[in-house]
Coordinates of C-alpha atoms in Angstrom, one line a residue:
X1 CA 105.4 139.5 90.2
X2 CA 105.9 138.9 86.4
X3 CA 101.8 139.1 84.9
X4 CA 102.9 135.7 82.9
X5 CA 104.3 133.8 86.1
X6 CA 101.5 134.3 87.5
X7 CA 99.6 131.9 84.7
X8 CA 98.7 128.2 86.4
X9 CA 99.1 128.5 89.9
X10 CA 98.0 132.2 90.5
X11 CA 94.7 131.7 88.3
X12 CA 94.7 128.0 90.4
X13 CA 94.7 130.1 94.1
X14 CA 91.8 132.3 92.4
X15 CA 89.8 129.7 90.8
X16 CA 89.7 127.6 94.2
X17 CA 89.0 130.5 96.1
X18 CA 85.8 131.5 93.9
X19 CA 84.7 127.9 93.8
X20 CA 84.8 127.5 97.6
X21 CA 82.2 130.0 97.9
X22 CA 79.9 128.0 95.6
X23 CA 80.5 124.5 97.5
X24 CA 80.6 124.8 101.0
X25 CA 77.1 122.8 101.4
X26 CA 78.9 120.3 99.7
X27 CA 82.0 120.4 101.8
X28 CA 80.6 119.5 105.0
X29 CA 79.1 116.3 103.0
X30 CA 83.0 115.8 101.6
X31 CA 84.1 116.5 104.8
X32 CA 82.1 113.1 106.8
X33 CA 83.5 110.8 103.9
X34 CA 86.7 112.3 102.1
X35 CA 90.0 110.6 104.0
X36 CA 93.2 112.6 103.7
X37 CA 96.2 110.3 103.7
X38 CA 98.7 112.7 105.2
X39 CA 101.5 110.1 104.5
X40 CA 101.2 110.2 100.7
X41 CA 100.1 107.6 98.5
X42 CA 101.2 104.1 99.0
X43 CA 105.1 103.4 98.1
X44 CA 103.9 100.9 95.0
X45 CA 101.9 103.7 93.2
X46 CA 103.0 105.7 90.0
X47 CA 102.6 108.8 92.2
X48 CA 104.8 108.0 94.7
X49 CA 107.4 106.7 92.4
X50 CA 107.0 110.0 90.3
X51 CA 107.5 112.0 93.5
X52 CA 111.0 110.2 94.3
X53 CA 112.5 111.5 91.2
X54 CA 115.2 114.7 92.1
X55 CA 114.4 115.7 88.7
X56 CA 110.7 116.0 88.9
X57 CA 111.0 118.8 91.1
X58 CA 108.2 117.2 93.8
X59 CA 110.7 117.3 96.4
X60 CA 109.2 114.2 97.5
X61 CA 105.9 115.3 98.4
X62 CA 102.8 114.1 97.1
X63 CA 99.0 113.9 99.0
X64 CA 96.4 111.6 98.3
X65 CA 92.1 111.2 98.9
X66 CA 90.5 108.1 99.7
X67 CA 87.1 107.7 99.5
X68 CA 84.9 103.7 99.5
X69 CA 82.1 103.0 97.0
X70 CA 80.0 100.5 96.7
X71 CA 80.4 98.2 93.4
X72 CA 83.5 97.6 91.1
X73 CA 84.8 100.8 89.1
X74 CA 87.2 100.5 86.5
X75 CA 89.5 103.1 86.1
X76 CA 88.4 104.5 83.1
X77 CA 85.1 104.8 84.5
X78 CA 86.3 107.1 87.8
X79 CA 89.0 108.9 85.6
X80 CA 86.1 110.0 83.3
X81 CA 83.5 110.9 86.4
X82 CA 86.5 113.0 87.4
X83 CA 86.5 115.0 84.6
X84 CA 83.4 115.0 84.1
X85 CA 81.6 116.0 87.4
X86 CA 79.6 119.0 88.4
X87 CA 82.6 120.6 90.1
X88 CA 85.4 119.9 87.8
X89 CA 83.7 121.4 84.7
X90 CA 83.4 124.7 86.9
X91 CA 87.2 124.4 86.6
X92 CA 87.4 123.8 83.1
X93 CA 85.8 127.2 82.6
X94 CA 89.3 128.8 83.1
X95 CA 91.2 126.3 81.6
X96 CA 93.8 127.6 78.7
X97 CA 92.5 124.7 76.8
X98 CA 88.8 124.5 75.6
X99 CA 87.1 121.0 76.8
X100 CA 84.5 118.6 75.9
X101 CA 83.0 115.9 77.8
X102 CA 82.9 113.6 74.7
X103 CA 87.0 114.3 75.1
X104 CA 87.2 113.5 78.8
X105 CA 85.9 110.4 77.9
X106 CA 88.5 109.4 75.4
X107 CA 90.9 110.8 77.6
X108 CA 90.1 108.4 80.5
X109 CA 89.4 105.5 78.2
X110 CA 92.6 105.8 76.5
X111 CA 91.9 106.6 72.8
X112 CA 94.1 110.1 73.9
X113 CA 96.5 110.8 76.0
X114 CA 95.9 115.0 76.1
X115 CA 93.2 116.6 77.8
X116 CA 93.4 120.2 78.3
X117 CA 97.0 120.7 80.2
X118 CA 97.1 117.2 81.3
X119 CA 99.3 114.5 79.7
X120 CA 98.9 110.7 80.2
X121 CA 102.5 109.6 81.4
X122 CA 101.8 106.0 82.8
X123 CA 98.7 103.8 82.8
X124 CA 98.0 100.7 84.4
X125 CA 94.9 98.7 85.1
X126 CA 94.1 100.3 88.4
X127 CA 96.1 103.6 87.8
X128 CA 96.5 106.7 85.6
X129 CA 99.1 109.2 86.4
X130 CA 99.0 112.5 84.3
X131 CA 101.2 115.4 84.0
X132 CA 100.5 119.2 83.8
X133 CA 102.2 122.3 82.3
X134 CA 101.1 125.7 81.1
X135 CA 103.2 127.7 79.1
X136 CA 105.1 130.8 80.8
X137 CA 104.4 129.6 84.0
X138 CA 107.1 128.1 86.3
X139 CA 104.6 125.3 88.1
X140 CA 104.0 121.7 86.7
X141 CA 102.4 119.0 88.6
X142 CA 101.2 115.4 88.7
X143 CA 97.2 114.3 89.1
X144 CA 97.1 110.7 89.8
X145 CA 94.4 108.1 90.6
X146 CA 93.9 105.1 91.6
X147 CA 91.3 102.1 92.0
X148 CA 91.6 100.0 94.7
X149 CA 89.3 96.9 94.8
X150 CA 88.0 94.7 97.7
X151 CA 84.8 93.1 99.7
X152 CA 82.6 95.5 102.3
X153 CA 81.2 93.9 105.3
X154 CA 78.7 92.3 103.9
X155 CA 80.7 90.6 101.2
X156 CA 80.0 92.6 98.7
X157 CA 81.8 94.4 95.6
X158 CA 83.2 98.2 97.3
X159 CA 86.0 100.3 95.0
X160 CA 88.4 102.7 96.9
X161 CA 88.4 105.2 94.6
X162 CA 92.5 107.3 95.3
X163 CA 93.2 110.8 94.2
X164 CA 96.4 112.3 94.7
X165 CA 98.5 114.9 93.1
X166 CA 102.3 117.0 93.1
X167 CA 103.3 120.0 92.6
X168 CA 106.7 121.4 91.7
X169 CA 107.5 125.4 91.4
X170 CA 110.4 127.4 91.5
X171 CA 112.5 128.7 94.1
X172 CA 111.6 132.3 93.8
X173 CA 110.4 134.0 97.0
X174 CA 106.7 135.3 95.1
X175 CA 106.6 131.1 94.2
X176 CA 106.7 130.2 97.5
X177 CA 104.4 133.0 98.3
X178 CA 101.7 132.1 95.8
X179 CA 101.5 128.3 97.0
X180 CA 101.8 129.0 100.7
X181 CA 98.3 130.8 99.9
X182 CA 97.4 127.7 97.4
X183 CA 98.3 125.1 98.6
X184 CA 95.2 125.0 101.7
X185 CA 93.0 125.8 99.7
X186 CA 94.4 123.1 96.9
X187 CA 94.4 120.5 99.9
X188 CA 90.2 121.3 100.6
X189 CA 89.2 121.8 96.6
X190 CA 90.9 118.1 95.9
X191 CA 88.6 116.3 98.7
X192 CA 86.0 118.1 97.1
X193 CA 87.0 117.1 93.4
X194 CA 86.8 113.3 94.8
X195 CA 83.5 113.7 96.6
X196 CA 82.3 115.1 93.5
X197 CA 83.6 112.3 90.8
X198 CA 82.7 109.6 93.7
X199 CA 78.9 111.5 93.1
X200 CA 79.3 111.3 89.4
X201 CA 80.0 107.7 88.9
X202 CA 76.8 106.5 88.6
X203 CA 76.1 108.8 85.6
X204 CA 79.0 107.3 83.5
X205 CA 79.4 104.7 81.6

């Protein structure tokens, strides 16, 4: 395999594997409250729209998280927990792109739309679907979320926070290879990434 094409989604397989050592604790908490909507994300969403494009190269497929809190979030506020939680950051440690908190924050309250390999494509105000790249590598791919808000049992305020993502890569036999071993281990570090901003939210403003 080329050493460039290796770039996002072979240092993506490595990074999740190294961080899964650090977080299983965490994952059997993730595990009781993290829903995986096997279906994909509702037909309505930016995501799902994005996937349905032949030139997007997401052949349709897109997964999405669901996980209840209690209160109203804005999506600014759970875009910035995102990026800004315990677990993330350890991501941003191999990111191409050196990050700031102070920039995830203008990232996810719209004052820019670039944060690290991510590009804001379309906002709404319950949405936010970004775009990745990395130069010389042949993957890109879609991070979306969502706030969904409603009533709990008791009548009071709960947010469904929604995290879902694409990923489109070449038709090369050591690109399938690479994802068949990612893409698992992409599927468990995602519930985990929304267990983590769900933790986080309190601690943003």
């Amino acid at each position: 395999m080329p050493a460039k094409a290796m770039s996002a989604v072979g240092r993506f397989a490595a990074a999740t594997a190294a961080t899964g050592v650090t977080v299983l604790s965490y994952a059997a908490y993730s595990a009781r409250h993290v829903r995986l909507v096997k279906t994909g994300p509702a037909k309505d969403t930016l995501l799902a729209q994005a996937v349905e494009v032949p030139e997007s190269g997401f052949k349709g497929k897109g997964d999405c998280f669901r996980l209840d809190v209690p209160g109203h979030v804005p999506i600014e506020r759970f875009v910035h927990a995102f990026f800004t939680s315990w677990l993330f950051k350890l991501e941003r440690l191999v990111l191409p792109v050196a990050t700031t908190d102070s920039l995830a924050k203008d990232f996810a309250y719209s004052r820019v739309n670039e944060f690290a390999i991510w590009t804001a494509k379309e906002r709404t105000d319950s949405e936010l679907l970004a775009t990745w790249a990395e130069e010389h590598s042949p993957a890109t791919g879609a991070t979306w979320m969502r706030v969904v808000h409603g009533k709990d049992d008791d009548g009071k305020p709960k947010t469904c926070l929604e995290f879902g993502s694409a990923i489109a890569t070449g038709d090369m036999p050591y690109q399938k290879a690479v994802m068949a071993v990612a893409m698992p281990l992409h599927l468990a570090y995602s519930g985990l990434l929304l267990g983590a901003a769900a933790g986080n939210i309190d601690r943003t403003e």
